[in-house]
Amino acid sequence: MDIVVFGAGSIGSLFGALLARVPDHSVTLVGREPHVAAVRDAGLRVTGVDEFVVRPAVTTDGTDLSADLALVTVKAFDTEAAAEELATGAFRAVCSLQNGMGNEETLARHLECPVLAGTTSYGAVRDSPGTVAWNGRGDVVVGPWEPTDATGVAEEVGEAFAAADLSPAVEDAAGIRRRLWRKLAANAAINPTTALARVENGALGDPPGSDLVEPIAREVAATARASGVDLDADETATAVTEVVDATAANESSMYRDVARGRRTEIDVINGYVVEQAREHGIDVP
């Protein structure tokens, strides 16, 4: 499969590298300097869980590209610009693998091909040009967003991921929406709390940290139900606790952004919940 990874940050670089190991896949990374130059000169080096070097195609220009799949991994505040660039090319499908909510709607406004939603718990950090640290295996889930009956396309993407040993799951439209809201609950509870307190995720496993994250998880579940997505509060709170335990030694992406003085994704994580809660009359203090 021909694959464009639009956004060669941490997750984009990791997934691009894992997909590029498959002989039948042709991968192009769209990123920024100096990362692009480093990959072009010496390849993309993966460290951590496994160590290897691949040499995908790489560019800073995301316009006029064509592929079977565009995997979007930019920060959510860059989705609009990414969609505009992708719209100048031709793709059989585009899949968002981003944090937050609303990315799929943005992509669908600009693109005529099927838009898929995806979520992953793979861990990665790209701290130096040309290198990405693979910090942990996780799950990968994809499903149709628009149109909602594009399950066949989602299954093809799942097969492409499976060829890279990513062990994906493919959901229908209702299932992927539940998955995204469940991930949103984890991000809304863990990311800003760790960023404000300057702590690793594991600090939220016991009081006082655990006393902060559980109410947030329940608020997100209530907002999801009001928005038409069946999400149980108890199950969501338990799922967030499991994420905290599984990623105890990790720094959340928002904590890293704050520590480095970068813009965060607070608007599309907690901000999205607040907007939806306000629309449906849900209290989310």
PDB file of C-alpha atoms in Angstrom:
ATOM      1  CA  MET A   1       0.000   0.000   0.000  1.00  0.00           C
ATOM      2  CA  ASP A   2       1.180   3.534  -0.795  1.00  0.00           C
ATOM      3  CA  ILE A   3       0.981   5.539   2.439  1.00  0.00           C
ATOM      4  CA  VAL A   4       1.556   9.209   3.204  1.00  0.00           C
ATOM      5  CA  VAL A   5       2.144  10.004   6.878  1.00  0.00           C
ATOM      6  CA  PHE A   6       1.205  13.658   7.239  1.00  0.00           C
ATOM      7  CA  GLY A   7       2.950  14.887  10.375  1.00  0.00           C
ATOM      8  CA  ALA A   8       6.339  13.356  11.178  1.00  0.00           C
ATOM      9  CA  GLY A   9       6.258  14.042  14.906  1.00  0.00           C
ATOM     10  CA  SER A  10       6.461  11.344  17.558  1.00  0.00           C
ATOM     11  CA  ILE A  11       3.583   9.053  16.572  1.00  0.00           C
ATOM     12  CA  GLY A  12       3.837   9.899  12.885  1.00  0.00           C
ATOM     13  CA  SER A  13       7.521   9.021  12.779  1.00  0.00           C
ATOM     14  CA  LEU A  14       6.990   5.785  14.693  1.00  0.00           C
ATOM     15  CA  PHE A  15       4.091   4.601  12.553  1.00  0.00           C
ATOM     16  CA  GLY A  16       5.886   5.697   9.409  1.00  0.00           C
ATOM     17  CA  ALA A  17       8.937   3.674  10.433  1.00  0.00           C
ATOM     18  CA  LEU A  18       6.923   0.566  11.361  1.00  0.00           C
ATOM     19  CA  LEU A  19       4.930   0.704   8.116  1.00  0.00           C
ATOM     20  CA  ALA A  20       8.101   1.331   6.073  1.00  0.00           C
ATOM     21  CA  ARG A  21       9.546  -1.980   7.289  1.00  0.00           C
ATOM     22  CA  VAL A  22       6.927  -3.818   5.212  1.00  0.00           C
ATOM     23  CA  PRO A  23       8.288  -4.530   1.713  1.00  0.00           C
ATOM     24  CA  ASP A  24       4.849  -4.108   0.121  1.00  0.00           C
ATOM     25  CA  HIS A  25       4.358  -0.641   1.630  1.00  0.00           C
ATOM     26  CA  SER A  26       5.701   2.573   0.132  1.00  0.00           C
ATOM     27  CA  VAL A  27       5.840   5.297   2.787  1.00  0.00           C
ATOM     28  CA  THR A  28       6.295   9.050   2.468  1.00  0.00           C
ATOM     29  CA  LEU A  29       6.711  11.199   5.576  1.00  0.00           C
ATOM     30  CA  VAL A  30       5.583  14.826   5.492  1.00  0.00           C
ATOM     31  CA  GLY A  31       7.409  16.764   8.193  1.00  0.00           C
ATOM     32  CA  ARG A  32       9.493  19.788   9.091  1.00  0.00           C
ATOM     33  CA  GLU A  33      13.161  20.627   9.129  1.00  0.00           C
ATOM     34  CA  PRO A  34      15.602  19.617  10.520  1.00  0.00           C
ATOM     35  CA  HIS A  35      13.896  16.226  10.966  1.00  0.00           C
ATOM     36  CA  VAL A  36      13.234  15.856   7.243  1.00  0.00           C
ATOM     37  CA  ALA A  37      16.843  16.582   6.302  1.00  0.00           C
ATOM     38  CA  ALA A  38      18.138  14.121   8.905  1.00  0.00           C
ATOM     39  CA  VAL A  39      15.871  11.337   7.634  1.00  0.00           C
ATOM     40  CA  ARG A  40      16.782  12.088   4.023  1.00  0.00           C
ATOM     41  CA  ASP A  41      20.509  11.968   4.833  1.00  0.00           C
ATOM     42  CA  ALA A  42      20.751   9.027   7.224  1.00  0.00           C
ATOM     43  CA  GLY A  43      17.342   7.372   7.411  1.00  0.00           C
ATOM     44  CA  LEU A  44      14.853   7.248  10.270  1.00  0.00           C
ATOM     45  CA  ARG A  45      16.291   5.552  13.352  1.00  0.00           C
ATOM     46  CA  VAL A  46      13.969   3.852  15.867  1.00  0.00           C
ATOM     47  CA  THR A  47      15.194   3.112  19.397  1.00  0.00           C
ATOM     48  CA  GLY A  48      13.562   1.544  22.437  1.00  0.00           C
ATOM     49  CA  VAL A  49      11.219  -1.452  22.080  1.00  0.00           C
ATOM     50  CA  ASP A  50      13.035  -2.360  18.871  1.00  0.00           C
ATOM     51  CA  GLU A  51      15.988  -0.736  17.146  1.00  0.00           C
ATOM     52  CA  PHE A  52      16.232  -0.373  13.384  1.00  0.00           C
ATOM     53  CA  VAL A  53      16.702   2.158  10.587  1.00  0.00           C
ATOM     54  CA  VAL A  54      14.392   2.649   7.605  1.00  0.00           C
ATOM     55  CA  ARG A  55      14.558   5.006   4.661  1.00  0.00           C
ATOM     56  CA  PRO A  56      11.088   6.244   3.763  1.00  0.00           C
ATOM     57  CA  ALA A  57      10.603   9.036   1.269  1.00  0.00           C
ATOM     58  CA  VAL A  58      10.413  12.375   3.058  1.00  0.00           C
ATOM     59  CA  THR A  59       9.284  15.900   2.195  1.00  0.00           C
ATOM     60  CA  THR A  60       8.297  19.214   3.719  1.00  0.00           C
ATOM     61  CA  ASP A  61       5.728  19.838   0.967  1.00  0.00           C
ATOM     62  CA  GLY A  62       2.374  18.184   1.583  1.00  0.00           C
ATOM     63  CA  THR A  63       0.697  19.393  -1.599  1.00  0.00           C
ATOM     64  CA  ASP A  64      -0.106  17.439  -4.772  1.00  0.00           C
ATOM     65  CA  LEU A  65       0.580  14.047  -3.194  1.00  0.00           C
ATOM     66  CA  SER A  66      -1.211  10.829  -4.093  1.00  0.00           C
ATOM     67  CA  ALA A  67      -1.459   7.538  -2.228  1.00  0.00           C
ATOM     68  CA  ASP A  68      -3.838   4.809  -1.151  1.00  0.00           C
ATOM     69  CA  LEU A  69      -3.856   6.211   2.380  1.00  0.00           C
ATOM     70  CA  ALA A  70      -2.976   9.479   4.092  1.00  0.00           C
ATOM     71  CA  LEU A  71      -2.393   8.957   7.802  1.00  0.00           C
ATOM     72  CA  VAL A  72      -2.815  12.297   9.581  1.00  0.00           C
ATOM     73  CA  THR A  73      -0.714  12.643  12.733  1.00  0.00           C
ATOM     74  CA  VAL A  74      -0.305  16.411  13.125  1.00  0.00           C
ATOM     75  CA  LYS A  75      -1.298  18.299  16.262  1.00  0.00           C
ATOM     76  CA  ALA A  76      -5.004  19.047  16.228  1.00  0.00           C
ATOM     77  CA  PHE A  77      -4.505  22.800  15.814  1.00  0.00           C
ATOM     78  CA  ASP A  78      -2.748  22.040  12.493  1.00  0.00           C
ATOM     79  CA  THR A  79      -5.547  19.844  11.112  1.00  0.00           C
ATOM     80  CA  GLU A  80      -7.162  22.619   9.057  1.00  0.00           C
ATOM     81  CA  ALA A  81      -3.893  23.425   7.299  1.00  0.00           C
ATOM     82  CA  ALA A  82      -3.170  19.726   6.767  1.00  0.00           C
ATOM     83  CA  ALA A  83      -6.614  19.187   5.247  1.00  0.00           C
ATOM     84  CA  GLU A  84      -6.115  22.070   2.845  1.00  0.00           C
ATOM     85  CA  GLU A  85      -2.801  20.630   1.671  1.00  0.00           C
ATOM     86  CA  LEU A  86      -4.172  17.098   1.382  1.00  0.00           C
ATOM     87  CA  ALA A  87      -7.075  18.409  -0.706  1.00  0.00           C
ATOM     88  CA  THR A  88      -4.588  19.309  -3.456  1.00  0.00           C
ATOM     89  CA  GLY A  89      -3.699  15.616  -3.836  1.00  0.00           C
ATOM     90  CA  ALA A  90      -5.537  12.343  -4.457  1.00  0.00           C
ATOM     91  CA  PHE A  91      -6.135   9.604  -1.879  1.00  0.00           C
ATOM     92  CA  ARG A  92      -8.357   6.564  -1.600  1.00  0.00           C
ATOM     93  CA  ALA A  93      -8.799   7.257   2.118  1.00  0.00           C
ATOM     94  CA  VAL A  94      -7.574   9.557   4.872  1.00  0.00           C
ATOM     95  CA  CYS A  95      -7.287   8.404   8.495  1.00  0.00           C
ATOM     96  CA  SER A  96      -6.826  10.651  11.520  1.00  0.00           C
ATOM     97  CA  LEU A  97      -4.609   9.217  14.247  1.00  0.00           C
ATOM     98  CA  GLN A  98      -4.664  12.332  16.425  1.00  0.00           C
ATOM     99  CA  ASN A  99      -5.547  13.450  19.918  1.00  0.00           C
ATOM    100  CA  GLY A 100      -8.763  15.253  20.695  1.00  0.00           C
ATOM    101  CA  MET A 101     -12.063  15.435  18.871  1.00  0.00           C
ATOM    102  CA  GLY A 102     -13.229  17.280  15.792  1.00  0.00           C
ATOM    103  CA  ASN A 103     -10.299  16.369  13.534  1.00  0.00           C
ATOM    104  CA  GLU A 104     -12.362  14.024  11.386  1.00  0.00           C
ATOM    105  CA  GLU A 105     -15.021  16.659  10.746  1.00  0.00           C
ATOM    106  CA  THR A 106     -12.333  19.100   9.638  1.00  0.00           C
ATOM    107  CA  LEU A 107     -10.807  16.584   7.239  1.00  0.00           C
ATOM    108  CA  ALA A 108     -14.218  15.614   5.837  1.00  0.00           C
ATOM    109  CA  ARG A 109     -15.035  19.257   5.062  1.00  0.00           C
ATOM    110  CA  HIS A 110     -12.059  19.487   2.724  1.00  0.00           C
ATOM    111  CA  LEU A 111     -11.734  15.988   1.261  1.00  0.00           C
ATOM    112  CA  GLU A 112     -13.938  13.949  -1.043  1.00  0.00           C
ATOM    113  CA  CYS A 113     -12.482  10.545  -0.162  1.00  0.00           C
ATOM    114  CA  PRO A 114     -13.629   8.451   2.835  1.00  0.00           C
ATOM    115  CA  VAL A 115     -12.387   9.768   6.186  1.00  0.00           C
ATOM    116  CA  LEU A 116     -11.513   7.220   8.863  1.00  0.00           C
ATOM    117  CA  ALA A 117     -10.981   7.750  12.564  1.00  0.00           C
ATOM    118  CA  GLY A 118      -8.201   6.044  14.464  1.00  0.00           C
ATOM    119  CA  THR A 119      -6.812   5.833  17.949  1.00  0.00           C
ATOM    120  CA  THR A 120      -3.663   4.310  19.406  1.00  0.00           C
ATOM    121  CA  SER A 121      -1.922   3.853  22.722  1.00  0.00           C
ATOM    122  CA  TYR A 122       1.523   3.262  21.224  1.00  0.00           C
ATOM    123  CA  GLY A 123       4.152   5.347  22.995  1.00  0.00           C
ATOM    124  CA  ALA A 124       6.746   7.419  21.162  1.00  0.00           C
ATOM    125  CA  VAL A 125       8.927  10.493  21.671  1.00  0.00           C
ATOM    126  CA  ARG A 126      10.807  12.298  18.913  1.00  0.00           C
ATOM    127  CA  ASP A 127      13.401  14.389  20.694  1.00  0.00           C
ATOM    128  CA  SER A 128      16.117  14.681  18.058  1.00  0.00           C
ATOM    129  CA  PRO A 129      16.139  14.993  14.253  1.00  0.00           C
ATOM    130  CA  GLY A 130      16.114  11.664  12.453  1.00  0.00           C
ATOM    131  CA  THR A 131      15.337   9.602  15.556  1.00  0.00           C
ATOM    132  CA  VAL A 132      12.191   8.438  17.337  1.00  0.00           C
ATOM    133  CA  ALA A 133      12.104   6.541  20.630  1.00  0.00           C
ATOM    134  CA  TRP A 134       9.535   3.724  20.680  1.00  0.00           C
ATOM    135  CA  ASN A 135       8.500   3.659  24.332  1.00  0.00           C
ATOM    136  CA  GLY A 136       5.824   0.998  24.333  1.00  0.00           C
ATOM    137  CA  ARG A 137       3.487  -1.198  22.325  1.00  0.00           C
ATOM    138  CA  GLY A 138      -0.218  -0.522  22.506  1.00  0.00           C
ATOM    139  CA  ASP A 139      -3.402  -0.971  20.554  1.00  0.00           C
ATOM    140  CA  VAL A 140      -4.513   0.538  17.258  1.00  0.00           C
ATOM    141  CA  VAL A 141      -8.156   0.910  16.284  1.00  0.00           C
ATOM    142  CA  VAL A 142      -9.640   2.295  13.070  1.00  0.00           C
ATOM    143  CA  GLY A 143     -13.180   2.743  11.817  1.00  0.00           C
ATOM    144  CA  PRO A 144     -15.292   4.732   9.367  1.00  0.00           C
ATOM    145  CA  TRP A 145     -16.185   8.332  10.131  1.00  0.00           C
ATOM    146  CA  GLU A 146     -17.548   9.817   6.915  1.00  0.00           C
ATOM    147  CA  PRO A 147     -19.275   8.062   5.281  1.00  0.00           C
ATOM    148  CA  THR A 148     -20.285   5.858   8.178  1.00  0.00           C
ATOM    149  CA  ASP A 149     -20.601   2.774   5.965  1.00  0.00           C
ATOM    150  CA  ALA A 150     -16.960   2.849   4.754  1.00  0.00           C
ATOM    151  CA  THR A 151     -16.137  -0.259   6.809  1.00  0.00           C
ATOM    152  CA  GLY A 152     -14.537  -1.990   3.826  1.00  0.00           C
ATOM    153  CA  VAL A 153     -11.992   0.795   3.459  1.00  0.00           C
ATOM    154  CA  ALA A 154     -11.293   0.646   7.211  1.00  0.00           C
ATOM    155  CA  GLU A 155     -10.671  -3.087   6.903  1.00  0.00           C
ATOM    156  CA  GLU A 156      -8.124  -2.478   4.108  1.00  0.00           C
ATOM    157  CA  VAL A 157      -6.290  -0.001   6.336  1.00  0.00           C
ATOM    158  CA  GLY A 158      -6.440  -2.534   9.156  1.00  0.00           C
ATOM    159  CA  GLU A 159      -4.812  -5.116   6.895  1.00  0.00           C
ATOM    160  CA  ALA A 160      -2.038  -2.650   6.031  1.00  0.00           C
ATOM    161  CA  PHE A 161      -1.413  -2.068   9.738  1.00  0.00           C
ATOM    162  CA  ALA A 162      -1.517  -5.810  10.429  1.00  0.00           C
ATOM    163  CA  ALA A 163       1.223  -6.354   7.830  1.00  0.00           C
ATOM    164  CA  ALA A 164       3.399  -4.094  10.011  1.00  0.00           C
ATOM    165  CA  ASP A 165       2.594  -6.210  13.093  1.00  0.00           C
ATOM    166  CA  LEU A 166       0.550  -3.395  14.657  1.00  0.00           C
ATOM    167  CA  SER A 167      -2.293  -5.770  15.708  1.00  0.00           C
ATOM    168  CA  PRO A 168      -5.115  -3.413  14.725  1.00  0.00           C
ATOM    169  CA  ALA A 169      -8.821  -3.693  15.488  1.00  0.00           C
ATOM    170  CA  VAL A 170     -11.466  -2.455  13.059  1.00  0.00           C
ATOM    171  CA  GLU A 171     -14.686  -1.000  14.453  1.00  0.00           C
ATOM    172  CA  ASP A 172     -17.917   0.072  12.814  1.00  0.00           C
ATOM    173  CA  ALA A 173     -19.010   3.728  12.944  1.00  0.00           C
ATOM    174  CA  ALA A 174     -20.630   3.444  16.383  1.00  0.00           C
ATOM    175  CA  GLY A 175     -17.715   1.497  17.806  1.00  0.00           C
ATOM    176  CA  ILE A 176     -15.019   3.923  16.698  1.00  0.00           C
ATOM    177  CA  ARG A 177     -16.973   6.833  18.179  1.00  0.00           C
ATOM    178  CA  ARG A 178     -17.090   5.058  21.542  1.00  0.00           C
ATOM    179  CA  ARG A 179     -13.355   4.408  21.278  1.00  0.00           C
ATOM    180  CA  LEU A 180     -12.598   8.059  20.542  1.00  0.00           C
ATOM    181  CA  TRP A 181     -14.708   9.300  23.444  1.00  0.00           C
ATOM    182  CA  ARG A 182     -13.047   6.775  25.771  1.00  0.00           C
ATOM    183  CA  LYS A 183      -9.625   8.000  24.667  1.00  0.00           C
ATOM    184  CA  LEU A 184     -10.842  11.577  25.073  1.00  0.00           C
ATOM    185  CA  ALA A 185     -11.741  10.767  28.687  1.00  0.00           C
ATOM    186  CA  ALA A 186      -8.223   9.487  29.336  1.00  0.00           C
ATOM    187  CA  ASN A 187      -6.610  12.482  27.664  1.00  0.00           C
ATOM    188  CA  ALA A 188      -8.894  14.990  29.396  1.00  0.00           C
ATOM    189  CA  ALA A 189      -8.168  13.450  32.790  1.00  0.00           C
ATOM    190  CA  ILE A 190      -4.460  12.712  32.473  1.00  0.00           C
ATOM    191  CA  ASN A 191      -2.925  15.296  30.138  1.00  0.00           C
ATOM    192  CA  PRO A 192      -3.823  18.628  31.751  1.00  0.00           C
ATOM    193  CA  THR A 193      -3.547  17.251  35.284  1.00  0.00           C
ATOM    194  CA  THR A 194       0.004  16.019  34.742  1.00  0.00           C
ATOM    195  CA  ALA A 195       0.891  19.192  32.832  1.00  0.00           C
ATOM    196  CA  LEU A 196      -0.321  21.438  35.661  1.00  0.00           C
ATOM    197  CA  ALA A 197       1.302  19.359  38.392  1.00  0.00           C
ATOM    198  CA  ARG A 198       4.489  18.614  36.359  1.00  0.00           C
ATOM    199  CA  VAL A 199       4.314  14.893  37.173  1.00  0.00           C
ATOM    200  CA  GLU A 200       4.499  11.604  35.308  1.00  0.00           C
ATOM    201  CA  ASN A 201       1.250   9.734  34.654  1.00  0.00           C
ATOM    202  CA  GLY A 202       1.838   7.318  37.528  1.00  0.00           C
ATOM    203  CA  ALA A 203       1.326  10.126  40.068  1.00  0.00           C
ATOM    204  CA  LEU A 204      -2.395   9.931  39.231  1.00  0.00           C
ATOM    205  CA  GLY A 205      -2.671   6.320  40.390  1.00  0.00           C
ATOM    206  CA  ASP A 206      -3.137   7.205  44.063  1.00  0.00           C
ATOM    207  CA  PRO A 207      -4.643  10.121  46.018  1.00  0.00           C
ATOM    208  CA  PRO A 208      -4.584  13.020  45.578  1.00  0.00           C
ATOM    209  CA  GLY A 209      -4.045  12.413  41.859  1.00  0.00           C
ATOM    210  CA  SER A 210      -6.683   9.706  41.534  1.00  0.00           C
ATOM    211  CA  ASP A 211      -9.206  11.956  43.253  1.00  0.00           C
ATOM    212  CA  LEU A 212      -8.760  14.443  40.404  1.00  0.00           C
ATOM    213  CA  VAL A 213      -8.959  12.170  37.374  1.00  0.00           C
ATOM    214  CA  GLU A 214     -12.017  10.049  38.218  1.00  0.00           C
ATOM    215  CA  PRO A 215     -14.532  12.958  38.262  1.00  0.00           C
ATOM    216  CA  ILE A 216     -13.165  14.171  34.921  1.00  0.00           C
ATOM    217  CA  ALA A 217     -13.639  10.722  33.384  1.00  0.00           C
ATOM    218  CA  ARG A 218     -17.229  10.640  34.595  1.00  0.00           C
ATOM    219  CA  GLU A 219     -17.917  14.108  33.212  1.00  0.00           C
ATOM    220  CA  VAL A 220     -16.643  13.065  29.791  1.00  0.00           C
ATOM    221  CA  ALA A 221     -18.819   9.938  29.872  1.00  0.00           C
ATOM    222  CA  ALA A 222     -21.892  12.000  30.743  1.00  0.00           C
ATOM    223  CA  THR A 223     -21.143  14.410  27.905  1.00  0.00           C
ATOM    224  CA  ALA A 224     -20.662  11.522  25.465  1.00  0.00           C
ATOM    225  CA  ARG A 225     -24.052  10.050  26.372  1.00  0.00           C
ATOM    226  CA  ALA A 226     -25.695  13.439  25.896  1.00  0.00           C
ATOM    227  CA  SER A 227     -24.017  13.607  22.483  1.00  0.00           C
ATOM    228  CA  GLY A 228     -25.489  10.247  21.462  1.00  0.00           C
ATOM    229  CA  VAL A 229     -22.537   7.961  22.232  1.00  0.00           C
ATOM    230  CA  ASP A 230     -23.177   5.148  24.719  1.00  0.00           C
ATOM    231  CA  LEU A 231     -20.346   5.428  27.267  1.00  0.00           C
ATOM    232  CA  ASP A 232     -20.728   3.980  30.754  1.00  0.00           C
ATOM    233  CA  ALA A 233     -19.343   6.184  33.549  1.00  0.00           C
ATOM    234  CA  ASP A 234     -17.979   3.343  35.697  1.00  0.00           C
ATOM    235  CA  GLU A 235     -16.331   1.628  32.732  1.00  0.00           C
ATOM    236  CA  THR A 236     -14.820   4.907  31.568  1.00  0.00           C
ATOM    237  CA  ALA A 237     -13.395   5.702  35.003  1.00  0.00           C
ATOM    238  CA  THR A 238     -11.907   2.198  35.164  1.00  0.00           C
ATOM    239  CA  ALA A 239     -10.437   2.561  31.670  1.00  0.00           C
ATOM    240  CA  VAL A 240      -8.733   5.822  32.650  1.00  0.00           C
ATOM    241  CA  THR A 241      -7.250   4.140  35.727  1.00  0.00           C
ATOM    242  CA  GLU A 242      -5.919   1.354  33.515  1.00  0.00           C
ATOM    243  CA  VAL A 243      -4.261   3.889  31.211  1.00  0.00           C
ATOM    244  CA  VAL A 244      -2.634   5.578  34.208  1.00  0.00           C
ATOM    245  CA  ASP A 245      -1.264   2.221  35.387  1.00  0.00           C
ATOM    246  CA  ALA A 246      -0.090   1.159  31.917  1.00  0.00           C
ATOM    247  CA  THR A 247       1.698   4.470  31.254  1.00  0.00           C
ATOM    248  CA  ALA A 248       2.886   5.187  34.799  1.00  0.00           C
ATOM    249  CA  ALA A 249       6.460   6.021  33.783  1.00  0.00           C
ATOM    250  CA  ASN A 250       5.411   8.249  30.858  1.00  0.00           C
ATOM    251  CA  GLU A 251       5.141  12.000  30.615  1.00  0.00           C
ATOM    252  CA  SER A 252       1.917  12.978  28.863  1.00  0.00           C
ATOM    253  CA  SER A 253       2.203  14.830  25.566  1.00  0.00           C
ATOM    254  CA  MET A 254       0.673  17.925  27.153  1.00  0.00           C
ATOM    255  CA  TYR A 255       3.190  17.847  30.008  1.00  0.00           C
ATOM    256  CA  ARG A 256       5.989  17.686  27.415  1.00  0.00           C
ATOM    257  CA  ASP A 257       4.452  20.567  25.456  1.00  0.00           C
ATOM    258  CA  VAL A 258       4.204  22.746  28.570  1.00  0.00           C
ATOM    259  CA  ALA A 259       7.743  21.860  29.665  1.00  0.00           C
ATOM    260  CA  ARG A 260       9.061  22.872  26.235  1.00  0.00           C
ATOM    261  CA  GLY A 261       6.987  26.046  25.975  1.00  0.00           C
ATOM    262  CA  ARG A 262       4.925  24.727  23.061  1.00  0.00           C
ATOM    263  CA  ARG A 263       1.253  25.180  22.300  1.00  0.00           C
ATOM    264  CA  THR A 264      -0.941  22.466  23.820  1.00  0.00           C
ATOM    265  CA  GLU A 265      -4.036  20.662  22.531  1.00  0.00           C
ATOM    266  CA  ILE A 266      -6.199  21.708  25.476  1.00  0.00           C
ATOM    267  CA  ASP A 267      -8.828  23.231  23.148  1.00  0.00           C
ATOM    268  CA  VAL A 268      -9.597  19.977  21.330  1.00  0.00           C
ATOM    269  CA  ILE A 269      -9.446  17.816  24.459  1.00  0.00           C
ATOM    270  CA  ASN A 270     -10.979  19.503  27.511  1.00  0.00           C
ATOM    271  CA  GLY A 271     -12.255  22.404  25.442  1.00  0.00           C
ATOM    272  CA  TYR A 272     -14.227  20.060  23.203  1.00  0.00           C
ATOM    273  CA  VAL A 273     -15.891  18.471  26.223  1.00  0.00           C
ATOM    274  CA  VAL A 274     -16.814  21.881  27.622  1.00  0.00           C
ATOM    275  CA  GLU A 275     -18.350  22.944  24.297  1.00  0.00           C
ATOM    276  CA  GLN A 276     -20.382  19.767  23.924  1.00  0.00           C
ATOM    277  CA  ALA A 277     -21.459  19.862  27.578  1.00  0.00           C
ATOM    278  CA  ARG A 278     -22.628  23.447  27.238  1.00  0.00           C
ATOM    279  CA  GLU A 279     -24.624  22.540  24.123  1.00  0.00           C
ATOM    280  CA  HIS A 280     -26.380  19.669  25.897  1.00  0.00           C
ATOM    281  CA  GLY A 281     -26.758  21.231  29.339  1.00  0.00           C
ATOM    282  CA  ILE A 282     -24.301  18.948  31.136  1.00  0.00           C
ATOM    283  CA  ASP A 283     -22.455  20.178  34.229  1.00  0.00           C
ATOM    284  CA  VAL A 284     -18.677  19.631  33.890  1.00  0.00           C
ATOM    285  CA  PRO A 285     -16.973  21.623  36.670  1.00  0.00           C
TER     286      PRO A 285
END
